[in-house]
PDB file of C-alpha atoms in Angstrom:
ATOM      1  CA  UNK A   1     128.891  30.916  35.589  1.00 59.00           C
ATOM      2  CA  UNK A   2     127.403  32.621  32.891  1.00 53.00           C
ATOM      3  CA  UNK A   3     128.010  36.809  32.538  1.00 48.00           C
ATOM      4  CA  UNK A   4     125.514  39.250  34.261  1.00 48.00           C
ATOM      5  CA  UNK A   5     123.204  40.935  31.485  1.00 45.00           C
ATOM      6  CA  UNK A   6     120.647  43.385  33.266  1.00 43.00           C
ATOM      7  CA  UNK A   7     117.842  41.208  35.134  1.00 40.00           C
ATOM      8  CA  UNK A   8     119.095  38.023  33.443  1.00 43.00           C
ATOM      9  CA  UNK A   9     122.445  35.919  33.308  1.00 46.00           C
ATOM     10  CA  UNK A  10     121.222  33.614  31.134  1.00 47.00           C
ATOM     11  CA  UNK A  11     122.905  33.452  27.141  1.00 52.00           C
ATOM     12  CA  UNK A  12     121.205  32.122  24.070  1.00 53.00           C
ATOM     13  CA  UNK A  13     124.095  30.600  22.932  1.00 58.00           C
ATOM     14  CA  UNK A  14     124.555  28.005  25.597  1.00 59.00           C
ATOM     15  CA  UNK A  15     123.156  24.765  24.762  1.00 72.00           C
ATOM     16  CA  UNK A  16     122.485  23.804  28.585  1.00 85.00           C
ATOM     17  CA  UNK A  17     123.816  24.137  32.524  1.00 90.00           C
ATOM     18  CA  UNK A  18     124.970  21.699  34.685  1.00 94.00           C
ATOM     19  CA  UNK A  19     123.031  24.038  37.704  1.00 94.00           C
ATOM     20  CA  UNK A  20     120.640  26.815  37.558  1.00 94.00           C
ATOM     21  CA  UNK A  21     120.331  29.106  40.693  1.00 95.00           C
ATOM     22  CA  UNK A  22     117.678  31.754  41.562  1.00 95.00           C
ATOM     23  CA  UNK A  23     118.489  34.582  43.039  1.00 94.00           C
ATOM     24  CA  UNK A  24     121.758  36.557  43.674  1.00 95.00           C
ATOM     25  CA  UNK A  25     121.711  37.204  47.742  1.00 94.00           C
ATOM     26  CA  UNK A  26     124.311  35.566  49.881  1.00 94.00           C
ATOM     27  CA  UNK A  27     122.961  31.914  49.265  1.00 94.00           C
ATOM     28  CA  UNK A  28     122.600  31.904  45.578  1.00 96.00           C
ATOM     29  CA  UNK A  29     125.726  34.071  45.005  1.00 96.00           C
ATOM     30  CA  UNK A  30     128.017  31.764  47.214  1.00 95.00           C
ATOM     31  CA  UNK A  31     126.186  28.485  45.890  1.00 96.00           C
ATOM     32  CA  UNK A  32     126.996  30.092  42.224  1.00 95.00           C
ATOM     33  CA  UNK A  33     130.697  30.877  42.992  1.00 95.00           C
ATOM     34  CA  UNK A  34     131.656  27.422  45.095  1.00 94.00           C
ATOM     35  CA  UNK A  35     129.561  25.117  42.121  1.00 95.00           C
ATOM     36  CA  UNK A  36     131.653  27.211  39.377  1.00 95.00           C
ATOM     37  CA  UNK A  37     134.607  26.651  41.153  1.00 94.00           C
ATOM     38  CA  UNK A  38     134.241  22.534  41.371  1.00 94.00           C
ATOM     39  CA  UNK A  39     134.110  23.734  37.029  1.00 93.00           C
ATOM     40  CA  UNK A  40     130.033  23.256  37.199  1.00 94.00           C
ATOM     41  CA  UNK A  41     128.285  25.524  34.567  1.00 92.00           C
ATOM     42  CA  UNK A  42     126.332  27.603  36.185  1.00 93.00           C
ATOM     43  CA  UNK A  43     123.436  29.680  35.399  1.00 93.00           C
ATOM     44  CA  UNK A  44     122.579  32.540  38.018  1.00 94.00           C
ATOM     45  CA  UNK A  45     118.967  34.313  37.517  1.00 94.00           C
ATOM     46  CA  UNK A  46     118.632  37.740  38.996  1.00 94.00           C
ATOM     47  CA  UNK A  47     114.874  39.696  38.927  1.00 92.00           C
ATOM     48  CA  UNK A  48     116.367  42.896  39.952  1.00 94.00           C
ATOM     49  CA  UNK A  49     119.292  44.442  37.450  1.00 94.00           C
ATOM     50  CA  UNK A  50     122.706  45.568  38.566  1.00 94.00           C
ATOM     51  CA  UNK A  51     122.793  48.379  40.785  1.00 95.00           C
ATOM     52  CA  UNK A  52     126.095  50.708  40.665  1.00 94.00           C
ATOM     53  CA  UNK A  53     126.968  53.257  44.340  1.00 94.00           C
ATOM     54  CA  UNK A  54     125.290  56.471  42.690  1.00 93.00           C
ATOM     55  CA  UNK A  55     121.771  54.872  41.949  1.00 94.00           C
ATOM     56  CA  UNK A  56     120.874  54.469  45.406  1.00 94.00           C
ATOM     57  CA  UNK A  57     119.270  57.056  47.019  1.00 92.00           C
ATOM     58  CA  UNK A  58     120.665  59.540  49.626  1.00 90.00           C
ATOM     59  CA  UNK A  59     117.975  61.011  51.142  1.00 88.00           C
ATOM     60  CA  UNK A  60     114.230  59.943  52.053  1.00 84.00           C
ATOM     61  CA  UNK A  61     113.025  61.997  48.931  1.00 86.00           C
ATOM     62  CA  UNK A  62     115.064  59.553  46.560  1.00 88.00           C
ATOM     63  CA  UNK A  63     114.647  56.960  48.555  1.00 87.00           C
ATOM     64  CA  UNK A  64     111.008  56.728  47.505  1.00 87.00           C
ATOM     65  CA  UNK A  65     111.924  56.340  44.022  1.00 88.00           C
ATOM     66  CA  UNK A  66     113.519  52.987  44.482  1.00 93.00           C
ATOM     67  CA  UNK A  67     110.381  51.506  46.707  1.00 93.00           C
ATOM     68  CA  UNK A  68     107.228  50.399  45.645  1.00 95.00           C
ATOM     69  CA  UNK A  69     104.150  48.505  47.082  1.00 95.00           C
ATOM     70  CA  UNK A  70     101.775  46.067  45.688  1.00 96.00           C
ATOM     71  CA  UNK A  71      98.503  45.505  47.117  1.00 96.00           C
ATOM     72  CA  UNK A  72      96.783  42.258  45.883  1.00 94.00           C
ATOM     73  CA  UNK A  73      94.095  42.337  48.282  1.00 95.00           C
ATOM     74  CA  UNK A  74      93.318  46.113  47.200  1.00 95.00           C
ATOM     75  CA  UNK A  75      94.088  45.769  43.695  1.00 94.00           C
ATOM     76  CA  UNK A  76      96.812  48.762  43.990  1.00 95.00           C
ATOM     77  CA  UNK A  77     100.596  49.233  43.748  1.00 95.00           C
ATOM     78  CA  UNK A  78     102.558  52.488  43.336  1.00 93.00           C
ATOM     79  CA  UNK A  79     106.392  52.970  43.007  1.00 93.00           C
ATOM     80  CA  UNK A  80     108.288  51.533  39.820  1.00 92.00           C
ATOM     81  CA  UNK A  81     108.133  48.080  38.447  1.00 92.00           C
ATOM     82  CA  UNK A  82     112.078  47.916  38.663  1.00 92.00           C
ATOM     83  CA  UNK A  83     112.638  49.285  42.566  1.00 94.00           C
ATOM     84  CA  UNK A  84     114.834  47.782  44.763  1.00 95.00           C
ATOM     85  CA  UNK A  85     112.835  47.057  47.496  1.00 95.00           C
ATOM     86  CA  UNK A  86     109.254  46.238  47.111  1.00 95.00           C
ATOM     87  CA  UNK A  87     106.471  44.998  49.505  1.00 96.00           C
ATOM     88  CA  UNK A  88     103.897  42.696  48.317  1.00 95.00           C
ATOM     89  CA  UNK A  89     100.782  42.360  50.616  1.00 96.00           C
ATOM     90  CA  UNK A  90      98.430  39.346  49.716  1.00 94.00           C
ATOM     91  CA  UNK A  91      95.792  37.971  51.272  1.00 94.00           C
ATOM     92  CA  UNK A  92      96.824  37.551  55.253  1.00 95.00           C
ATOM     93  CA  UNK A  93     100.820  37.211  54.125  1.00 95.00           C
ATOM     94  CA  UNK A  94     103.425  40.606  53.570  1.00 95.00           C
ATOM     95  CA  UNK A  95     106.532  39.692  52.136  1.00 94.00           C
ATOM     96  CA  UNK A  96     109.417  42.205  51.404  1.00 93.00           C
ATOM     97  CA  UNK A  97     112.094  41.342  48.816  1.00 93.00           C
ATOM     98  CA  UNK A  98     114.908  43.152  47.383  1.00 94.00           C
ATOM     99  CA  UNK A  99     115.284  42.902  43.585  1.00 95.00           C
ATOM    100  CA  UNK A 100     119.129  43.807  42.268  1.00 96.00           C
ATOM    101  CA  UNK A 101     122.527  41.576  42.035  1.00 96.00           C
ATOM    102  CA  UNK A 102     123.366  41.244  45.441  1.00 96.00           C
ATOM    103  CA  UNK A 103     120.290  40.563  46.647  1.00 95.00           C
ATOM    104  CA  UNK A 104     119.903  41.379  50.496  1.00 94.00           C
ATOM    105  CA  UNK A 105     123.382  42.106  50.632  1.00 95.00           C
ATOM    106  CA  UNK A 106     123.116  45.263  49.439  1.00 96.00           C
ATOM    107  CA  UNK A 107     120.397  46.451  52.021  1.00 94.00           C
ATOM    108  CA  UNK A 108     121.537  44.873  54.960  1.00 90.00           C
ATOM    109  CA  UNK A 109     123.434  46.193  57.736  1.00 87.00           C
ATOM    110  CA  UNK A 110     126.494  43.752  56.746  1.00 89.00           C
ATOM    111  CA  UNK A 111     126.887  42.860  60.863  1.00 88.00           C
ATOM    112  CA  UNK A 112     128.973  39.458  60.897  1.00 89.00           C
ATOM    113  CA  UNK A 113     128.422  37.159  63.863  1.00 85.00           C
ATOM    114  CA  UNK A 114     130.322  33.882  64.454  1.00 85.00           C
ATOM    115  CA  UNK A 115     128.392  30.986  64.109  1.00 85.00           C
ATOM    116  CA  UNK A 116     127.227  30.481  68.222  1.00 85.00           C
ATOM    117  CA  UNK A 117     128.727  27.464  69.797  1.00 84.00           C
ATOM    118  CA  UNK A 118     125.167  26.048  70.642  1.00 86.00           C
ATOM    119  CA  UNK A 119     124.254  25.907  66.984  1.00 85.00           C
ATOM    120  CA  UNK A 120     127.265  24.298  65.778  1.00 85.00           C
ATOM    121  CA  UNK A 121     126.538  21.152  68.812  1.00 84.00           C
ATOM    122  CA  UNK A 122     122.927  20.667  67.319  1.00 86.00           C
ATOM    123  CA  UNK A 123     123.302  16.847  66.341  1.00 87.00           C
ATOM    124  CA  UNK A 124     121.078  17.451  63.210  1.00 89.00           C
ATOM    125  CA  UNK A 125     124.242  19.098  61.502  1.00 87.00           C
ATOM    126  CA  UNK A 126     126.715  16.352  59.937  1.00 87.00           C
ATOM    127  CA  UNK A 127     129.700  14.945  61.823  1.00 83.00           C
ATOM    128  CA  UNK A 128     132.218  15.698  59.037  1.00 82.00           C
ATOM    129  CA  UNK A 129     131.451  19.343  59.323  1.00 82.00           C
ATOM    130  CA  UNK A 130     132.574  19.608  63.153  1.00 80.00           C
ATOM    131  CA  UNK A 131     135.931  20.529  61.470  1.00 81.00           C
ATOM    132  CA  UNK A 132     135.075  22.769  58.897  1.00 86.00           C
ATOM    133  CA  UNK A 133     133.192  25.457  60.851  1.00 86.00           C
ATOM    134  CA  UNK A 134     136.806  27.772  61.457  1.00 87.00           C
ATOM    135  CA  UNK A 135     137.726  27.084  57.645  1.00 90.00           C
ATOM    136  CA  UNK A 136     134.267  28.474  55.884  1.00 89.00           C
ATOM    137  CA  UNK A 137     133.648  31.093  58.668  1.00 91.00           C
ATOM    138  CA  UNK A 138     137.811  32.255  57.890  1.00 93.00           C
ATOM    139  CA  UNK A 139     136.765  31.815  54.564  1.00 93.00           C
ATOM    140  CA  UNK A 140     133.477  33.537  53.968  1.00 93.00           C
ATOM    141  CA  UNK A 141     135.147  36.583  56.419  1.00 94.00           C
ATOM    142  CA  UNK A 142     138.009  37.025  53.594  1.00 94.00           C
ATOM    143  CA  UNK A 143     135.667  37.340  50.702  1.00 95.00           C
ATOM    144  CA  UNK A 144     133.646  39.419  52.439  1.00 94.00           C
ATOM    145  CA  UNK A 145     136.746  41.802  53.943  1.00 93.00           C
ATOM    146  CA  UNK A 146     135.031  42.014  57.405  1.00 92.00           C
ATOM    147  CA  UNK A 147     136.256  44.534  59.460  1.00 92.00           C
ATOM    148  CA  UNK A 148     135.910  45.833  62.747  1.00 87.00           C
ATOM    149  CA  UNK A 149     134.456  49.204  63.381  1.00 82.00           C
ATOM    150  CA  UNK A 150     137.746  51.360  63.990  1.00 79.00           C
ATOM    151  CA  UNK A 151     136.019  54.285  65.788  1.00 72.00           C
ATOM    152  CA  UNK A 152     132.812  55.529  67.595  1.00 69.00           C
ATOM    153  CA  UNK A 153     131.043  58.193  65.007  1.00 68.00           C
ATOM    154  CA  UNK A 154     128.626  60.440  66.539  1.00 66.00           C
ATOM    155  CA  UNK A 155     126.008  58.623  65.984  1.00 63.00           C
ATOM    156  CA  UNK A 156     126.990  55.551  68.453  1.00 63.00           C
ATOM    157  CA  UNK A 157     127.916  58.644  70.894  1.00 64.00           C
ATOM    158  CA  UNK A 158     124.375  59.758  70.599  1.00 60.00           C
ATOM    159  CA  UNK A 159     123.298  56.203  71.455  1.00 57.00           C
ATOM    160  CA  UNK A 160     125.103  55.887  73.945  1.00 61.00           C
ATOM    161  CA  UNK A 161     124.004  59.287  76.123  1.00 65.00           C
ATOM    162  CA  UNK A 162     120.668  57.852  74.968  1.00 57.00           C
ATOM    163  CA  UNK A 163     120.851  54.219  76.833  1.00 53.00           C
ATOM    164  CA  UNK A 164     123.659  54.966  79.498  1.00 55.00           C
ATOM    165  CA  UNK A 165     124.879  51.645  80.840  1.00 51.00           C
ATOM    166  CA  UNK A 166     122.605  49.724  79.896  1.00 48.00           C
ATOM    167  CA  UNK A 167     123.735  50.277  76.099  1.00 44.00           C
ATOM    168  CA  UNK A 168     127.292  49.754  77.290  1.00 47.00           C
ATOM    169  CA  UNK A 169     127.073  46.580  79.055  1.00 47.00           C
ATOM    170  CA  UNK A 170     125.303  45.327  75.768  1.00 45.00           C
ATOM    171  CA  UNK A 171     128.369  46.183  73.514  1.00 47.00           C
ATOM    172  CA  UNK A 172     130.968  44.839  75.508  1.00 45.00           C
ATOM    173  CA  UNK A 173     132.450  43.141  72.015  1.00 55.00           C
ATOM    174  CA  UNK A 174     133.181  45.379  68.781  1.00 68.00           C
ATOM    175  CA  UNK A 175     130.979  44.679  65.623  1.00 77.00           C
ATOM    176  CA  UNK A 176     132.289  43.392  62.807  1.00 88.00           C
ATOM    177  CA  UNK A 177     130.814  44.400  59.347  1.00 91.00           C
ATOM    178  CA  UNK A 178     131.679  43.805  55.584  1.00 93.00           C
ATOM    179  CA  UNK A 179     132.041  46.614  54.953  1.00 93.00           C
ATOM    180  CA  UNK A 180     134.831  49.095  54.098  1.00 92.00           C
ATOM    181  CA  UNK A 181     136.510  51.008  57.024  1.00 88.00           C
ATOM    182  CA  UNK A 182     140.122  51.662  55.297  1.00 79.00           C
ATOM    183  CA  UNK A 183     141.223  55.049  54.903  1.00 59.00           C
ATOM    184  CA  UNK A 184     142.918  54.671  51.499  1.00 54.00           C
ATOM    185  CA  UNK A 185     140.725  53.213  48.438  1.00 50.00           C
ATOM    186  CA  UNK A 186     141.010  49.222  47.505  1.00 55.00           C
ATOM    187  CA  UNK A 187     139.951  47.692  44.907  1.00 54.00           C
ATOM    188  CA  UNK A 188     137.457  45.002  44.578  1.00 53.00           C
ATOM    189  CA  UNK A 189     138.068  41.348  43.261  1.00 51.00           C
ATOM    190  CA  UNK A 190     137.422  42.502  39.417  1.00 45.00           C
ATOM    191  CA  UNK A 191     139.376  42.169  35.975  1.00 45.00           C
ATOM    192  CA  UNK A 192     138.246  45.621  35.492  1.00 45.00           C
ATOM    193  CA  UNK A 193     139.262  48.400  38.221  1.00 40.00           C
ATOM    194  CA  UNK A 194     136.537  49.274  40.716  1.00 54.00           C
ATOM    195  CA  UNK A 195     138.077  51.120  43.444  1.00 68.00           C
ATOM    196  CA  UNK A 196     136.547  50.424  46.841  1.00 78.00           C
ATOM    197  CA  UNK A 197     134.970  53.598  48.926  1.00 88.00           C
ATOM    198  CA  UNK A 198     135.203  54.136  52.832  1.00 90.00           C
ATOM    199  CA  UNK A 199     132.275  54.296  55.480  1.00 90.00           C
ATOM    200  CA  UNK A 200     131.041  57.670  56.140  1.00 87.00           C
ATOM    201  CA  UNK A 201     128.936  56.331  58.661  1.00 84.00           C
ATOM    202  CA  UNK A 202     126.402  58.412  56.650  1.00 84.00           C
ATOM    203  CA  UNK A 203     123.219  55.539  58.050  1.00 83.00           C
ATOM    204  CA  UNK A 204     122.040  54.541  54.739  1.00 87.00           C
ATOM    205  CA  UNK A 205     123.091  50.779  54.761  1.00 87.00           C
ATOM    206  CA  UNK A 206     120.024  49.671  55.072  1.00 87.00           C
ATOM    207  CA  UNK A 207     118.541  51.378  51.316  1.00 91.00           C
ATOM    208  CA  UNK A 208     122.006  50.328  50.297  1.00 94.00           C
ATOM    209  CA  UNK A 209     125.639  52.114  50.173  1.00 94.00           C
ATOM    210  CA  UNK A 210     125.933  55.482  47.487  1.00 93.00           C
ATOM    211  CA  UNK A 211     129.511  55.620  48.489  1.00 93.00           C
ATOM    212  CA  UNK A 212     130.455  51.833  47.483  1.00 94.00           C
ATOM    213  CA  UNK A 213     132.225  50.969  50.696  1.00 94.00           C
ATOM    214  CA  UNK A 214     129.625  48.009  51.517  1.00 94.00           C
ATOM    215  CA  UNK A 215     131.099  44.890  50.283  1.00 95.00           C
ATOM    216  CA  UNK A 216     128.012  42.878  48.747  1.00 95.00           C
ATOM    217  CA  UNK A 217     128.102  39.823  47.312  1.00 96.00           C
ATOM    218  CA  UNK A 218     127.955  41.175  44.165  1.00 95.00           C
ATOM    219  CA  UNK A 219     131.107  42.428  44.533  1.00 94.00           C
ATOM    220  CA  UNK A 220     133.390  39.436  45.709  1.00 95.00           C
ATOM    221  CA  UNK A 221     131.147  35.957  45.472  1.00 96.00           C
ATOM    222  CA  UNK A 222     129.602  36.796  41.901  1.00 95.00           C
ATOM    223  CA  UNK A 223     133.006  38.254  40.018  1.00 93.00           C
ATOM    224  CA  UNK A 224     134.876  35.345  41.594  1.00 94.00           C
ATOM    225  CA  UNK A 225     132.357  32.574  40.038  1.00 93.00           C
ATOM    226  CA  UNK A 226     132.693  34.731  36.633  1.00 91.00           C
ATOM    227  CA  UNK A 227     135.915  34.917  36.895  1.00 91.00           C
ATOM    228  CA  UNK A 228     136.460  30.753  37.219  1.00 89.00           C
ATOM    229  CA  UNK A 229     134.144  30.431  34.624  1.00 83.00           C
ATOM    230  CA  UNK A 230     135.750  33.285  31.999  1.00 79.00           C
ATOM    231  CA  UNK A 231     139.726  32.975  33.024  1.00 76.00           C
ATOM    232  CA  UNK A 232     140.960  35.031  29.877  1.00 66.00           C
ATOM    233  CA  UNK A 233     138.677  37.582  30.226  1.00 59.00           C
TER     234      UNK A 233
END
Protein backbone atom coordinates (compact mmCIF):
# COMPACT_ATOMS: atom_id res chain seq x y z
CA UNK A 1 0.00 0.00 0.00
CA UNK A 2 1.30 3.16 -0.85
CA UNK A 3 2.69 5.70 2.26
CA UNK A 4 0.21 8.20 3.93
CA UNK A 5 1.03 11.89 2.68
CA UNK A 6 -1.53 14.40 4.36
CA UNK A 7 -5.12 13.97 2.62
CA UNK A 8 -3.61 11.75 -0.09
CA UNK A 9 -1.68 8.30 -0.30
CA UNK A 10 -1.29 8.42 -3.67
CA UNK A 11 2.72 8.87 -5.26
CA UNK A 12 3.64 10.29 -8.61
CA UNK A 13 6.10 7.92 -9.13
CA UNK A 14 3.99 4.83 -9.37
CA UNK A 15 3.13 3.90 -12.77
CA UNK A 16 -0.29 2.14 -11.66
CA UNK A 17 -2.25 -0.07 -8.72
CA UNK A 18 -3.51 -3.29 -8.83
CA UNK A 19 -6.59 -1.74 -6.30
CA UNK A 20 -7.57 1.67 -5.36
CA UNK A 21 -9.68 2.12 -2.11
CA UNK A 22 -11.60 5.19 -0.82
CA UNK A 23 -11.66 5.96 2.38
CA UNK A 24 -9.64 4.96 5.52
CA UNK A 25 -12.55 3.78 8.19
CA UNK A 26 -12.70 0.19 9.25
CA UNK A 27 -13.76 -1.14 5.69
CA UNK A 28 -11.29 0.57 3.53
CA UNK A 29 -8.45 0.28 6.10
CA UNK A 30 -8.97 -3.59 6.58
CA UNK A 31 -9.76 -4.08 2.71
CA UNK A 32 -6.26 -2.04 2.22
CA UNK A 33 -4.26 -4.16 4.76
CA UNK A 34 -5.78 -7.90 3.79
CA UNK A 35 -5.37 -6.91 -0.38
CA UNK A 36 -1.62 -5.73 0.52
CA UNK A 37 -1.08 -8.68 2.32
CA UNK A 38 -2.20 -11.27 -0.71
CA UNK A 39 1.12 -8.63 -2.26
CA UNK A 40 -1.76 -6.46 -4.22
CA UNK A 41 -0.58 -2.79 -4.73
CA UNK A 42 -2.69 -0.83 -3.15
CA UNK A 43 -3.65 2.69 -3.28
CA UNK A 44 -5.64 4.07 -0.13
CA UNK A 45 -7.33 7.72 -0.63
CA UNK A 46 -8.05 9.61 2.53
CA UNK A 47 -10.12 13.30 2.35
CA UNK A 48 -9.34 14.07 5.86
CA UNK A 49 -5.31 14.27 6.84
CA UNK A 50 -3.70 12.42 9.69
CA UNK A 51 -4.79 13.33 12.98
CA UNK A 52 -2.13 12.85 15.99
CA UNK A 53 -3.82 12.51 20.21
CA UNK A 54 -3.15 16.36 20.95
CA UNK A 55 -5.18 17.81 17.91
CA UNK A 56 -8.38 16.71 19.13
CA UNK A 57 -10.17 18.79 21.22
CA UNK A 58 -10.74 18.50 25.02
CA UNK A 59 -13.36 20.56 25.80
CA UNK A 60 -16.68 21.84 23.95
CA UNK A 61 -14.81 25.22 23.24
CA UNK A 62 -12.16 23.28 21.02
CA UNK A 63 -14.35 21.01 20.05
CA UNK A 64 -16.00 23.57 17.79
CA UNK A 65 -12.91 24.14 15.99
CA UNK A 66 -12.78 20.73 14.47
CA UNK A 67 -16.73 20.82 13.30
CA UNK A 68 -18.21 22.50 10.59
CA UNK A 69 -21.61 22.59 8.71
CA UNK A 70 -22.57 23.03 5.19
CA UNK A 71 -25.86 24.14 4.19
CA UNK A 72 -26.65 23.56 0.44
CA UNK A 73 -30.16 24.34 0.68
CA UNK A 74 -29.22 27.77 2.51
CA UNK A 75 -26.20 28.47 0.68
CA UNK A 76 -24.11 28.63 4.15
CA UNK A 77 -21.37 26.66 5.94
CA UNK A 78 -19.21 27.75 8.90
CA UNK A 79 -16.38 25.80 10.68
CA UNK A 80 -13.04 24.94 8.69
CA UNK A 81 -12.73 23.30 5.37
CA UNK A 82 -10.33 20.62 7.01
CA UNK A 83 -12.60 19.60 10.37
CA UNK A 84 -13.03 16.33 11.39
CA UNK A 85 -16.48 16.00 11.51
CA UNK A 86 -18.68 17.87 9.21
CA UNK A 87 -22.48 17.83 8.45
CA UNK A 88 -23.70 18.40 5.06
CA UNK A 89 -27.49 19.20 4.76
CA UNK A 90 -28.89 19.04 1.10
CA UNK A 91 -32.00 19.16 -0.16
CA UNK A 92 -34.32 16.62 2.13
CA UNK A 93 -30.93 14.34 2.94
CA UNK A 94 -28.23 15.18 6.20
CA UNK A 95 -25.30 13.20 6.05
CA UNK A 96 -22.43 13.35 8.68
CA UNK A 97 -18.92 12.14 7.77
CA UNK A 98 -15.71 12.15 9.48
CA UNK A 99 -12.72 13.28 7.39
CA UNK A 100 -9.07 12.00 8.93
CA UNK A 101 -7.06 8.47 8.60
CA UNK A 102 -9.07 6.35 10.57
CA UNK A 103 -12.09 7.34 9.44
CA UNK A 104 -15.03 6.57 11.97
CA UNK A 105 -12.72 4.81 14.03
CA UNK A 106 -11.47 7.56 15.56
CA UNK A 107 -14.95 9.01 16.70
CA UNK A 108 -16.63 6.06 17.63
CA UNK A 109 -17.20 4.62 20.89
CA UNK A 110 -14.89 1.48 19.85
CA UNK A 111 -17.81 -1.03 21.61
CA UNK A 112 -17.06 -4.61 20.03
CA UNK A 113 -20.00 -6.99 19.74
CA UNK A 114 -19.76 -10.60 18.47
CA UNK A 115 -21.27 -11.17 15.37
CA UNK A 116 -25.15 -12.44 16.76
CA UNK A 117 -25.84 -16.02 16.05
CA UNK A 118 -29.05 -15.06 13.99
CA UNK A 119 -26.98 -13.10 11.51
CA UNK A 120 -24.40 -15.58 10.94
CA UNK A 121 -27.65 -18.44 10.01
CA UNK A 122 -29.01 -15.88 7.33
CA UNK A 123 -28.70 -18.26 4.18
CA UNK A 124 -27.76 -15.20 1.98
CA UNK A 125 -24.14 -15.40 3.57
CA UNK A 126 -21.85 -18.15 1.75
CA UNK A 127 -21.52 -21.72 3.01
CA UNK A 128 -17.69 -21.68 3.09
CA UNK A 129 -17.77 -18.89 5.57
CA UNK A 130 -19.80 -20.97 8.32
CA UNK A 131 -16.21 -21.79 9.48
CA UNK A 132 -14.49 -18.72 9.35
CA UNK A 133 -16.69 -16.54 11.58
CA UNK A 134 -14.37 -17.53 15.10
CA UNK A 135 -11.08 -17.02 12.91
CA UNK A 136 -11.81 -13.21 11.52
CA UNK A 137 -13.81 -12.21 14.68
CA UNK A 138 -10.31 -13.74 16.84
CA UNK A 139 -8.63 -12.03 14.28
CA UNK A 140 -10.04 -8.58 13.83
CA UNK A 141 -10.22 -8.59 18.08
CA UNK A 142 -6.19 -8.96 18.06
CA UNK A 143 -5.55 -6.11 15.73
CA UNK A 144 -7.79 -4.16 17.35
CA UNK A 145 -6.45 -5.13 21.19
CA UNK A 146 -10.08 -5.31 22.52
CA UNK A 147 -10.35 -5.24 25.98
CA UNK A 148 -12.77 -5.49 28.57
CA UNK A 149 -13.60 -2.59 30.76
CA UNK A 150 -11.52 -3.48 34.03
CA UNK A 151 -13.46 -1.18 36.42
CA UNK A 152 -16.68 0.94 36.97
CA UNK A 153 -15.47 4.86 36.75
CA UNK A 154 -17.79 7.26 38.21
CA UNK A 155 -19.42 7.92 35.50
CA UNK A 156 -21.12 4.27 35.02
CA UNK A 157 -21.77 4.75 38.98
CA UNK A 158 -23.68 7.84 38.15
CA UNK A 159 -25.64 5.81 35.58
CA UNK A 160 -26.34 3.45 37.46
CA UNK A 161 -28.07 5.52 40.66
CA UNK A 162 -29.66 7.14 37.60
CA UNK A 163 -31.54 3.85 36.05
CA UNK A 164 -31.52 1.51 39.21
CA UNK A 165 -32.29 -2.01 38.04
CA UNK A 166 -33.42 -1.47 35.18
CA UNK A 167 -29.79 -0.28 33.98
CA UNK A 168 -28.42 -3.35 35.74
CA UNK A 169 -30.42 -6.03 34.30
CA UNK A 170 -29.38 -4.42 30.86
CA UNK A 171 -25.56 -4.87 31.54
CA UNK A 172 -25.56 -8.20 32.73
CA UNK A 173 -22.31 -8.85 30.21
CA UNK A 174 -19.07 -6.52 30.38
CA UNK A 175 -18.31 -4.32 27.23
CA UNK A 176 -15.61 -4.86 25.31
CA UNK A 177 -13.86 -1.86 23.55
CA UNK A 178 -10.63 -1.28 21.43
CA UNK A 179 -9.44 0.61 23.28
CA UNK A 180 -6.55 0.85 25.78
CA UNK A 181 -7.27 -0.12 29.47
CA UNK A 182 -3.52 -1.26 30.51
CA UNK A 183 -1.92 0.46 33.22
CA UNK A 184 1.63 0.52 31.80
CA UNK A 185 2.19 2.17 28.16
CA UNK A 186 2.37 -0.28 24.87
CA UNK A 187 3.32 0.42 21.90
CA UNK A 188 1.45 0.33 18.72
CA UNK A 189 2.19 -1.95 15.60
CA UNK A 190 4.79 0.78 14.08
CA UNK A 191 8.54 0.72 12.78
CA UNK A 192 8.76 3.92 14.55
CA UNK A 193 7.90 4.02 18.48
CA UNK A 194 4.43 5.31 19.34
CA UNK A 195 3.76 4.46 22.81
CA UNK A 196 0.14 3.59 23.51
CA UNK A 197 -1.88 5.85 26.30
CA UNK A 198 -4.50 4.48 28.91
CA UNK A 199 -8.34 5.35 29.25
CA UNK A 200 -9.05 8.10 31.55
CA UNK A 201 -12.52 7.52 31.07
CA UNK A 202 -12.34 11.31 30.43
CA UNK A 203 -15.95 10.84 27.77
CA UNK A 204 -14.47 12.25 24.75
CA UNK A 205 -14.44 9.09 22.46
CA UNK A 206 -16.88 10.15 20.54
CA UNK A 207 -14.79 13.74 19.12
CA UNK A 208 -11.95 11.27 19.25
CA UNK A 209 -9.17 10.22 22.00
CA UNK A 210 -6.42 13.36 23.11
CA UNK A 211 -4.79 10.80 25.25
CA UNK A 212 -4.09 8.10 22.34
CA UNK A 213 -5.44 5.11 24.20
CA UNK A 214 -8.26 4.45 21.41
CA UNK A 215 -6.93 1.95 19.09
CA UNK A 216 -8.17 3.18 15.50
CA UNK A 217 -7.59 1.67 12.53
CA UNK A 218 -5.14 3.93 11.74
CA UNK A 219 -3.12 2.63 14.17
CA UNK A 220 -3.01 -1.26 13.59
CA UNK A 221 -4.91 -2.07 9.99
CA UNK A 222 -3.15 0.91 8.01
CA UNK A 223 0.72 0.49 9.47
CA UNK A 224 0.28 -3.25 8.99
CA UNK A 225 -0.71 -2.88 5.08
CA UNK A 226 2.39 -0.28 4.93
CA UNK A 227 4.34 -2.29 6.56
CA UNK A 228 3.74 -5.53 3.93
CA UNK A 229 4.07 -3.24 1.32
CA UNK A 230 7.55 -1.29 2.63
CA UNK A 231 9.35 -4.41 4.63
CA UNK A 232 12.82 -2.55 4.92
CA UNK A 233 11.51 0.44 6.02
Amino acid sequence: MEKVSEGCLANEDEDGYDAVVVGSGYGGSVTACRMSMAGLKVCLLERGRRWEAEDFPTDSLKMLSTFRIENRNLGISFGPTDALMQVKIRGDSLSAIVYGLGGGSLVNAGVMKPTPVRAKRNPKWPKEWERDWEICEASASAMLRIQTVPTKFPNAKVMDEVAGEEYEETNLTSVKLSINFDVEEQQFNSRKTQEAGSCLACGNCLSGCPYNAKNSTDKNYLVSAIQVSYPSE
